[in-house]
XYZ file of C-alpha atoms in Angstrom:
533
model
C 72.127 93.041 126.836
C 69.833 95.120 128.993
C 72.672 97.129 129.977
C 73.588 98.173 126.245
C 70.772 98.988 125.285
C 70.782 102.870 126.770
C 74.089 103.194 125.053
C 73.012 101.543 121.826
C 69.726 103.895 121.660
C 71.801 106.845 122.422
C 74.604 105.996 119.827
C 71.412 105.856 117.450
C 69.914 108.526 118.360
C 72.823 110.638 117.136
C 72.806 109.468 113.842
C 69.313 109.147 113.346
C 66.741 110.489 110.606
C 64.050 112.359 112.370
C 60.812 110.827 111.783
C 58.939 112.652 108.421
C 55.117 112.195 108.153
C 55.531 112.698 104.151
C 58.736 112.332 103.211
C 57.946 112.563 99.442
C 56.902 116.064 100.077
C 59.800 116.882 101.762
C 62.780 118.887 99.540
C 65.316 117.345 100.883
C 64.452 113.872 100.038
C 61.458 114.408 97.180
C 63.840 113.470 94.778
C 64.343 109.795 96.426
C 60.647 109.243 95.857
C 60.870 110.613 92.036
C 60.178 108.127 89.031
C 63.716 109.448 87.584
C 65.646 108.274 90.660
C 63.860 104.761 90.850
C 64.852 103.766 87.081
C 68.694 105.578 88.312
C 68.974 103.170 90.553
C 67.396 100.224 88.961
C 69.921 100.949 85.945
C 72.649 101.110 87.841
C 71.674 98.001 89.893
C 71.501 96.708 86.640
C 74.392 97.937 84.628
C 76.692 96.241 88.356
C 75.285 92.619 87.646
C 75.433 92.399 84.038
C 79.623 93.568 84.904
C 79.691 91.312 87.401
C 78.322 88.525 86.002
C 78.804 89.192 81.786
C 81.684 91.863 81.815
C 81.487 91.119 77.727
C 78.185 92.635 77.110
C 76.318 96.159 77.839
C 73.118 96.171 78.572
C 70.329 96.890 76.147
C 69.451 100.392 77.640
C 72.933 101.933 76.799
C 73.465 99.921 73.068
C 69.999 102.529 72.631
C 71.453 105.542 73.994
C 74.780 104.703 71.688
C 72.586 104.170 68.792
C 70.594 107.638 69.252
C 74.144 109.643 69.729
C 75.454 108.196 66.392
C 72.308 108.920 64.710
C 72.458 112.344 66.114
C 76.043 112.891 64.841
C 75.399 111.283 61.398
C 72.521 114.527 60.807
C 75.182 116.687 62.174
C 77.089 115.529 59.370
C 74.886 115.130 56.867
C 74.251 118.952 57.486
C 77.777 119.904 57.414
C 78.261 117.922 54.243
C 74.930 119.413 52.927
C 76.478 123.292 53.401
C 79.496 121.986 51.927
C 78.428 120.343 48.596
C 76.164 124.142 47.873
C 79.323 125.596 48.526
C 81.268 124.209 46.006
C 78.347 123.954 43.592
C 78.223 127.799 44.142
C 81.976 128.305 43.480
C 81.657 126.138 40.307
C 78.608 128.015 38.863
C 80.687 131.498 39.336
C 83.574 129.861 37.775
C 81.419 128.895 35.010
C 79.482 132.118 34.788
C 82.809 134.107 34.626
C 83.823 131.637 31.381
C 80.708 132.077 29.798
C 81.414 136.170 30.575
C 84.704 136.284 28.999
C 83.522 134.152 25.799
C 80.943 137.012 25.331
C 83.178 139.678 25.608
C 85.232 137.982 23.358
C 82.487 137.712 20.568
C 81.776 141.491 21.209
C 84.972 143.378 21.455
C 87.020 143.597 18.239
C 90.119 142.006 18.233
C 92.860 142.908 20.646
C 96.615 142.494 19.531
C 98.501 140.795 21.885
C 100.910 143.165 23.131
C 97.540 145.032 24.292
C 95.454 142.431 26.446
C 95.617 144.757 29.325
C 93.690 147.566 27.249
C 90.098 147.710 26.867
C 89.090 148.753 23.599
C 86.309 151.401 23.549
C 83.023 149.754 21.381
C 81.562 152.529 19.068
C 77.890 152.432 19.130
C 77.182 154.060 15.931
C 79.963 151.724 14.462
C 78.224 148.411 16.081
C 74.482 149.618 14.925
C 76.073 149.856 11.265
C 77.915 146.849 11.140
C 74.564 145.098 12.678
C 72.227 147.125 9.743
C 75.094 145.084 6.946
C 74.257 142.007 8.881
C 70.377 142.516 8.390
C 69.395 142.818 12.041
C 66.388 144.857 11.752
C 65.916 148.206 14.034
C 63.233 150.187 15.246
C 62.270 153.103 17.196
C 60.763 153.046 20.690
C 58.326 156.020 21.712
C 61.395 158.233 22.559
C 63.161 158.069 19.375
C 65.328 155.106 21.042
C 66.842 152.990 19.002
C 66.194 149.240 19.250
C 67.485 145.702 18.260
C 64.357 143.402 17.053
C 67.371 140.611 16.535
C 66.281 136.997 17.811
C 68.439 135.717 21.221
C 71.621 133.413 20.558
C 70.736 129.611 20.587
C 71.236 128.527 23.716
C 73.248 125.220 22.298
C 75.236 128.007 21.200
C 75.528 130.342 24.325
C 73.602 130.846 27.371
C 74.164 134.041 27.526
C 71.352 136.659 26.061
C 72.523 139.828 24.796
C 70.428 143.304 25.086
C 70.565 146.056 22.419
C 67.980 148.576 24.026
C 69.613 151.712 23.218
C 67.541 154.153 25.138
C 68.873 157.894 24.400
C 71.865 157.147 21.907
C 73.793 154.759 22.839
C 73.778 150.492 23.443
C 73.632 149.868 27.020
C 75.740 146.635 27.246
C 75.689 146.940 31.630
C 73.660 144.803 33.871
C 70.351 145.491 35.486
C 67.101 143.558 36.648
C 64.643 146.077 35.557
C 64.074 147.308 31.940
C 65.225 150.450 30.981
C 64.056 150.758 27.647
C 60.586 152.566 27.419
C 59.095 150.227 24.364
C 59.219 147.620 27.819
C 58.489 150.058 30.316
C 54.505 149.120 32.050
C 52.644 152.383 32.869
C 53.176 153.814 35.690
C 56.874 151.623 36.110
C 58.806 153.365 38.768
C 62.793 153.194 36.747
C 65.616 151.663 38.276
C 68.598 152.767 38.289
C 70.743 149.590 38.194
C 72.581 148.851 34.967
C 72.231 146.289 32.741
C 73.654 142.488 32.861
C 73.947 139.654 29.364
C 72.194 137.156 31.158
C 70.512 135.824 33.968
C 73.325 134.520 35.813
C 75.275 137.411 35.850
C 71.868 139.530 36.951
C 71.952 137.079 40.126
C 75.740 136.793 40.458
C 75.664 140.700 41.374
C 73.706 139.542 43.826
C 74.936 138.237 47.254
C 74.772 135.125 48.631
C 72.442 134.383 51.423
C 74.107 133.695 54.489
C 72.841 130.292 55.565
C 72.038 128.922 59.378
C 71.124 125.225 58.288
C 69.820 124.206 55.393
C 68.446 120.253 54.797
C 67.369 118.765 51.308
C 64.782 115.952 50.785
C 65.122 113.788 48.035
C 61.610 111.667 48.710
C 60.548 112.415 44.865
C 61.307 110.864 41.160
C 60.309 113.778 39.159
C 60.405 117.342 38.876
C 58.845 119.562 41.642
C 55.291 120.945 40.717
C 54.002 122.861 44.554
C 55.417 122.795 47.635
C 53.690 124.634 50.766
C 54.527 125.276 54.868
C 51.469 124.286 56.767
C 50.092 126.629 58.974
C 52.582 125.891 62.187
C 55.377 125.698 59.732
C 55.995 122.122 61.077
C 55.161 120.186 58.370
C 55.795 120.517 54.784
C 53.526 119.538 51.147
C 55.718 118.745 48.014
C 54.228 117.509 44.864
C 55.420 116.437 41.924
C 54.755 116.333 37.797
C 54.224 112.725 38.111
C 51.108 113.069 40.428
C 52.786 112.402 43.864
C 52.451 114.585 46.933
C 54.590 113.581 50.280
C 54.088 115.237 54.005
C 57.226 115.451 55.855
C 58.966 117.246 58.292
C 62.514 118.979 58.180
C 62.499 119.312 62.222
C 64.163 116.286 64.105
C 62.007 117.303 66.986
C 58.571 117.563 65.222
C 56.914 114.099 65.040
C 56.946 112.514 62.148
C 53.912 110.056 62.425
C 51.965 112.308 59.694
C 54.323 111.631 57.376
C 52.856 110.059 54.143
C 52.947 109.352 50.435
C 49.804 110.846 48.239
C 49.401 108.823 44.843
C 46.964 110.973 42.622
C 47.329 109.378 39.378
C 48.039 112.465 37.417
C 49.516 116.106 37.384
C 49.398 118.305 40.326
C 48.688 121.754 39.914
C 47.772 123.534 43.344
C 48.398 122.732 46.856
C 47.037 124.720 50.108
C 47.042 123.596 53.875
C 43.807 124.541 55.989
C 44.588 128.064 57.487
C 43.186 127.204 60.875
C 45.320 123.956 61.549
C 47.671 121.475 60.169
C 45.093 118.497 59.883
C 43.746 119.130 56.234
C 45.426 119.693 52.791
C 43.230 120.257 50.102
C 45.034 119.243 46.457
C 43.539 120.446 43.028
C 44.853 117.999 39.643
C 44.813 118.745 36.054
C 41.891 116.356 35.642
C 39.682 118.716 37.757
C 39.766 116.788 40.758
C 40.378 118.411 44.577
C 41.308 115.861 47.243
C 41.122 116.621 50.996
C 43.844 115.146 53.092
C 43.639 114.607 56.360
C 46.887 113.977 57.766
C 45.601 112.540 60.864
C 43.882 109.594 59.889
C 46.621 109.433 57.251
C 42.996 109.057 54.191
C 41.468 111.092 51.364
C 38.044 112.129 53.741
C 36.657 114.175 50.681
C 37.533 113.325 46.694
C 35.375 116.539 44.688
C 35.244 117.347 40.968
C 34.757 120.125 38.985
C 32.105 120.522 36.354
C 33.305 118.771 33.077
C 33.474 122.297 31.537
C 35.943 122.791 33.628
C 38.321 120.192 34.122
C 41.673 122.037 34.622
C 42.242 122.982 38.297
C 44.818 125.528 38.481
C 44.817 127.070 42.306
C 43.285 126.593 45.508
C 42.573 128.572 48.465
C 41.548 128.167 52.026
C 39.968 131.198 53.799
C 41.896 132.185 57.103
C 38.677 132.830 59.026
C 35.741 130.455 57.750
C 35.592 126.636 57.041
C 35.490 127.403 53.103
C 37.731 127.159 50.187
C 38.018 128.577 46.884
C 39.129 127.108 43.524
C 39.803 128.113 40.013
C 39.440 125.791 37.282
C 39.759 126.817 33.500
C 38.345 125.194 30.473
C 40.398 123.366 27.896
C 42.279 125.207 25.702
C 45.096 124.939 23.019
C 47.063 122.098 23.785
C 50.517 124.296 24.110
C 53.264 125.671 26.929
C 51.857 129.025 27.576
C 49.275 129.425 30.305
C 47.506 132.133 27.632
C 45.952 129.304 26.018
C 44.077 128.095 28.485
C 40.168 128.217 28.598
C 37.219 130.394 30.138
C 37.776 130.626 33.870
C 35.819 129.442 37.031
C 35.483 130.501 40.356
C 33.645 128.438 42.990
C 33.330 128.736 46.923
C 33.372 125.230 48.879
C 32.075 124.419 52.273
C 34.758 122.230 54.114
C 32.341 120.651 56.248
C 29.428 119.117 54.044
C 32.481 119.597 51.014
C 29.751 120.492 48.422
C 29.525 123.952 46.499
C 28.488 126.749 47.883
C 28.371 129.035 45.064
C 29.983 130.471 41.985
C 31.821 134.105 42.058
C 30.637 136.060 39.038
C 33.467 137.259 36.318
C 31.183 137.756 33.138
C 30.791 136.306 30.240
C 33.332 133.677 28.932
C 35.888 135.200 31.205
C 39.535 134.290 30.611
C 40.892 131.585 32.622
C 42.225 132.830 37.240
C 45.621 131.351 37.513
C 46.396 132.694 41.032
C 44.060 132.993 44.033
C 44.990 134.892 47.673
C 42.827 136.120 50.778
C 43.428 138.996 52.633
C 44.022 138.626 56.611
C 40.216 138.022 57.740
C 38.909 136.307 54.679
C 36.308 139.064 53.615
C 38.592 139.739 50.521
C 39.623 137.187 47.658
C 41.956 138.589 44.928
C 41.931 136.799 41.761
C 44.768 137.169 38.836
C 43.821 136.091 35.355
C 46.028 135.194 32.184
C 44.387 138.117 30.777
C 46.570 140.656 33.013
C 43.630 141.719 34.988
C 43.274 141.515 38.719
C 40.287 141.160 40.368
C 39.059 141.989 44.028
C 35.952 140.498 45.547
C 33.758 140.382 48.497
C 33.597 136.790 50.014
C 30.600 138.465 51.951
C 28.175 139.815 49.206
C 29.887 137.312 46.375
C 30.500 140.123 44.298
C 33.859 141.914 42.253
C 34.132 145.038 43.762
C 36.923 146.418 41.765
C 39.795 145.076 39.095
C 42.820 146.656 36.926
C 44.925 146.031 33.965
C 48.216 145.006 35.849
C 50.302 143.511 33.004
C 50.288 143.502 29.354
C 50.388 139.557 29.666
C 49.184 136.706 31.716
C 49.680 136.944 35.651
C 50.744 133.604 37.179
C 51.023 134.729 40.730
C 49.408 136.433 43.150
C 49.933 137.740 46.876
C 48.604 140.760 49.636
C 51.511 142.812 50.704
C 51.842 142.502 54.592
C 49.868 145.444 55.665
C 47.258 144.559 53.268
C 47.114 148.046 51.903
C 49.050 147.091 48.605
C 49.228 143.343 46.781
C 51.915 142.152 44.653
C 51.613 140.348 40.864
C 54.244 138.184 38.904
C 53.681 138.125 34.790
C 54.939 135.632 32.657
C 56.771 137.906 31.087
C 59.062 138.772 34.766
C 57.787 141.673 35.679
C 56.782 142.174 39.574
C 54.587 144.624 40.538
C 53.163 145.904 44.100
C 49.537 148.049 43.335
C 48.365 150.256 45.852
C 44.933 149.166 47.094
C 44.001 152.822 48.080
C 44.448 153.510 45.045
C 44.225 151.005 42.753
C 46.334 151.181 39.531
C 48.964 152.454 41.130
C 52.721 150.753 41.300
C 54.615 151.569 44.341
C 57.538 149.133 43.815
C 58.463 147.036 40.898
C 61.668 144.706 39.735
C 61.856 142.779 36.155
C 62.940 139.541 36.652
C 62.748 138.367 32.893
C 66.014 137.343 32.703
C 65.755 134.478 34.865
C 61.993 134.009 34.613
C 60.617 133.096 31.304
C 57.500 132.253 29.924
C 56.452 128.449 31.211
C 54.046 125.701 30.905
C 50.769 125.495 33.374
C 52.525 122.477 35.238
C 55.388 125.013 36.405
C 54.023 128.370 36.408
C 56.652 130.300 38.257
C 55.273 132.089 41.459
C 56.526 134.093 44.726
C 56.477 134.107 48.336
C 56.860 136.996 50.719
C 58.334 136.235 54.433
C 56.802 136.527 57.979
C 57.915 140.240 57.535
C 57.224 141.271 54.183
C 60.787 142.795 53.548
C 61.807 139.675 51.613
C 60.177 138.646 47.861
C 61.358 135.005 46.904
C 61.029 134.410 43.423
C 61.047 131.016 41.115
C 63.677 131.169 38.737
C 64.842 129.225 35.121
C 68.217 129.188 36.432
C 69.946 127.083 39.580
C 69.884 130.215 41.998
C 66.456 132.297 42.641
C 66.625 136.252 43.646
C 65.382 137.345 46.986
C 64.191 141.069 46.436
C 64.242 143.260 49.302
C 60.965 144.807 48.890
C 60.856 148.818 49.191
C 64.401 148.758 50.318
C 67.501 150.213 49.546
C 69.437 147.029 49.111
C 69.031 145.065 45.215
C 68.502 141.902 47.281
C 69.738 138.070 47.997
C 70.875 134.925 45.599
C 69.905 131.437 46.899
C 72.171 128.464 47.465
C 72.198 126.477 43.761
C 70.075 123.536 42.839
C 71.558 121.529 40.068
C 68.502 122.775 38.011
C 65.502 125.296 37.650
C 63.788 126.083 40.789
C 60.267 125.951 40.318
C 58.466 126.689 43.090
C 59.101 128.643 46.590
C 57.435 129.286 50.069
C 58.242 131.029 53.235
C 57.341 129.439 56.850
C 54.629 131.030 58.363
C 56.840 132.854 61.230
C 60.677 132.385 60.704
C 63.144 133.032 58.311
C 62.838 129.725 56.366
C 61.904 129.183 52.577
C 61.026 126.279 50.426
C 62.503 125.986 47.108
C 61.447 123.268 44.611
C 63.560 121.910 41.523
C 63.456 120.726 38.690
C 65.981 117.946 39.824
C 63.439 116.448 42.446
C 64.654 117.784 45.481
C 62.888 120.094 47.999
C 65.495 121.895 50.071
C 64.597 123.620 53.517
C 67.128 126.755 54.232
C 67.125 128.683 57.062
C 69.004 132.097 56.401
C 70.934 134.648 59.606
């Protein structure tokens, strides 16, 4: 044995590993000393006794990694089926807007033999305004000796489509457009487009095209009709409230955490949402009994439950400053009991500290003002615009608590607010559709405007229709009476986008924070994320 062992320790030495004072540290074999290649090993070490041994039955680490592949393929084809089911519901609203289109132009045009379908008969306008005068439809005359129609809209039981009988210069304009031509609706100042005229709303947004979708994901967590719903500040988590008083957190992002998911039960209507500008940990939410709860979605708990004076006990928006731990809120007085926001009360304006959550003080607007239904800070917080169902807008200075300016913007009540995103121009939505951007240098003046009445009609304060801008400000999303919502392109050449359908109004709309993603809110419940190319 003595005699081997030379041989032996040179045969070794041959093959052998040179001695490493730190292998771990080593390249070569750091990867033998990793956690990853220890639980390798023990899985494979594993996987080779329970074949051995129970050939009938995987182990419990790979019946987890089969479960999270067929989960993972069951949202691939939820999606798939998702993009699928707003397809065809788009093909069968075009279908059914092209019926509806060729039952109007029935009722219009005179009667066409049949040996003559393929002409188009001419319509007389002087022959149609007579035949309307025998009928009794009154007439009158706009500023420019125009001739106008004063005769009331179809029923809708009857028809869903709404005919226009503006005749600005001499003739009835019976083309398609989404911004008024006739001057006895033209605002002051109106820039004119030149788009033609359409009979109803759903032709306005049929001439529009579709968006062109990436993903898009619908959540179905409510039983009533959508009231808010709001990005947080990340854009990773998402507010929805409904008529009914409920507000959910959730998350559209399989890879964003969903442990702050949760279920808010407030008891009665919601009517403004806002997430704290600084981070996603608070959401402040104002109720038509003039109550604003603070959410914190951390501890998952109501930290702060305020109310409003008793004279005011209508909370219509909230807002949280960018910069400072503060927070504004309008609240309006009770007024007629009807569906127009005009009859609501005298307004209120009051500043909130979010750390001791009491009052701070009260923004002056005079004397039995008329109710703020819209409330938006500019980029550093030192500027709070205010709209009011009065058509004013108001500007203030969060510093000295004063109104530093205000304008006449429309003829009716304003029920949306927003800065432009240079902040050198701010946009306004009336109740009556019209959209207006004011210059800020110069206030009173419009540098772009659309009408959007025929899809965005007068409403009740529970659904007062608003709009978001995008990360960029080239994109307007509006909330619309029909299925579809426009997307203007704001001072651009191009008319603009439709939305994939709900199956009923949409009633409220956001935009994440950085990407092109909106929020739109139905009237059938459902909140759907869509993320456009």
């Amino acid at each position: 044995m003595t005699c081997c062992t030379p041989t032996l320790i040179g045969l070794v030495g041959l093959v052998a590993i040179p001695y490493l004072k730190n292998p771990n540290l080593d390249p070569q074999f750091r990867i033998y000393f990793s956690r990853e290649w220890y639980d390798a090993l023990q899985l494979s070490v594993r996987n080779f006794f329970c074949v051995v041994f129970n050939g009938s039955r995987l182990p419990a680490i790979l019946k987890i990694s089969s479960e999270k592949n067929t989960v993972h393929r069951l949202k691939k084809d939820i999606k798939q089926l998702n993009l699928k089911l707003s397809q065809l519901q788009a093909l069968l609203e075009e279908k059914e807007a092209h019926l509806i289109q060729q039952k109007s132009e029935s009722a219009l045009v005179p009667a066409v033999k049949k040996d003559q379908i393929g002409d188009v008969p001419t319509i007389n306008a002087e022959s149609l305004l007579r035949g309307m005068c025998e009928e009794g439809i009154p007439f009158c005359k706009d500023d420019q000796g125009a001739v106008a129609s004063s005769a009331p809209l179809l029923d809708e039981s009857e028809s869903r489509q709404h005919y226009n009988y503006n005749a600005p210069q001499k003739f009835i304009s019976f083309m398609s457009s989404d911004s008024i031509c006739s001057s006895s609706y033209a605002h002051p100042g109106e820039e004119r487009q030149g788009s033609p005229y359409t009979e109803n709303g759903e032709t306005a947004l049929e001439e529009l095209p579709e968006v062109k979708v990436d993903f898009q994901e619908t959540f179905l967590g409510h039983t009533s009709p959508i009231s808010r719903c709001r990005f947080s500040a990340s854009g990773d988590n998402i507010a929805s409230a409904s008529v009914d008083g409920t507000v959910r957190i959730w998350t559209y992002d399989p890879s964003t955490p969903s442990s702050r998911n949760a279920t808010i039960y407030c008891g009665t209507e919601i009517t403004a949402l806002d997430w704290d500008c600084k981070s996603d940990r608070l959401l402040l939410i104002g109720t038509a009994d003039g109550r604003i709860k603070a959410w914190n979605v951390d501890a998952k708990r109501v930290v702060c439950d305020l109310s409003t004076s008793k004279q005011f006990s209508r909370v219509l928006d909230v807002k949280c400053s960018p910069v400072e731990p503060i927070f504004v809120s309008a609240a309006a007085s009770k007024g007629q009991v009807t569906n127009s926001i005009q009859t609501l009360g005298f307004a209120s304006l009051t500043v909130w500290n979010m750390k001791t959550w009491k009052a701070m003080s009260v923004l002056p607007l005079g004397e039995d003002p008329p109710a703020i239904t819209s409330l938006c800070f500019n980029h550093n917080g030192k500027i709070l615009a205010a709209s009011a169902i009065d058509g004013m807008i108001h500007m203030f200075d969060m510093a000295a608590g004063l109104q530093i300016t205000g304008w006449p913007a429309h003829d009716s009540a304003i029920s949306s607010i927003l800065f432009g995103p240079d902040e050198t121009s701010i946009f306004s939505l009336g109740i009556d559709g019209k959209i207006f951007e004011w210059s800020l240098q110069n206030p009173g003046q419009v540098l772009w405007s659309r009408n959007c009445s025929r899809f965005c009609k007068p409403t009740s304060a529970s659904c007062r229709h608003e709009m978001a801008l995008d990360a960029n400000g080239k994109r307007l999303l509006v909330t619309s009476d029909l299925v579809r919502a426009p997307i203007y392109q704001v001072q651009g050449d191009m008319n603009g986008l439709r939305t994939l359908p709900h199956s009923a109004a949409i009633t409220t709309v956001d935009w994440h924070p950085t990407l092109p993603i909106f929020l739109t809110g139905s009237a059938d419940n459902s909140v759907r994320v869509t993320s456009i190319l």
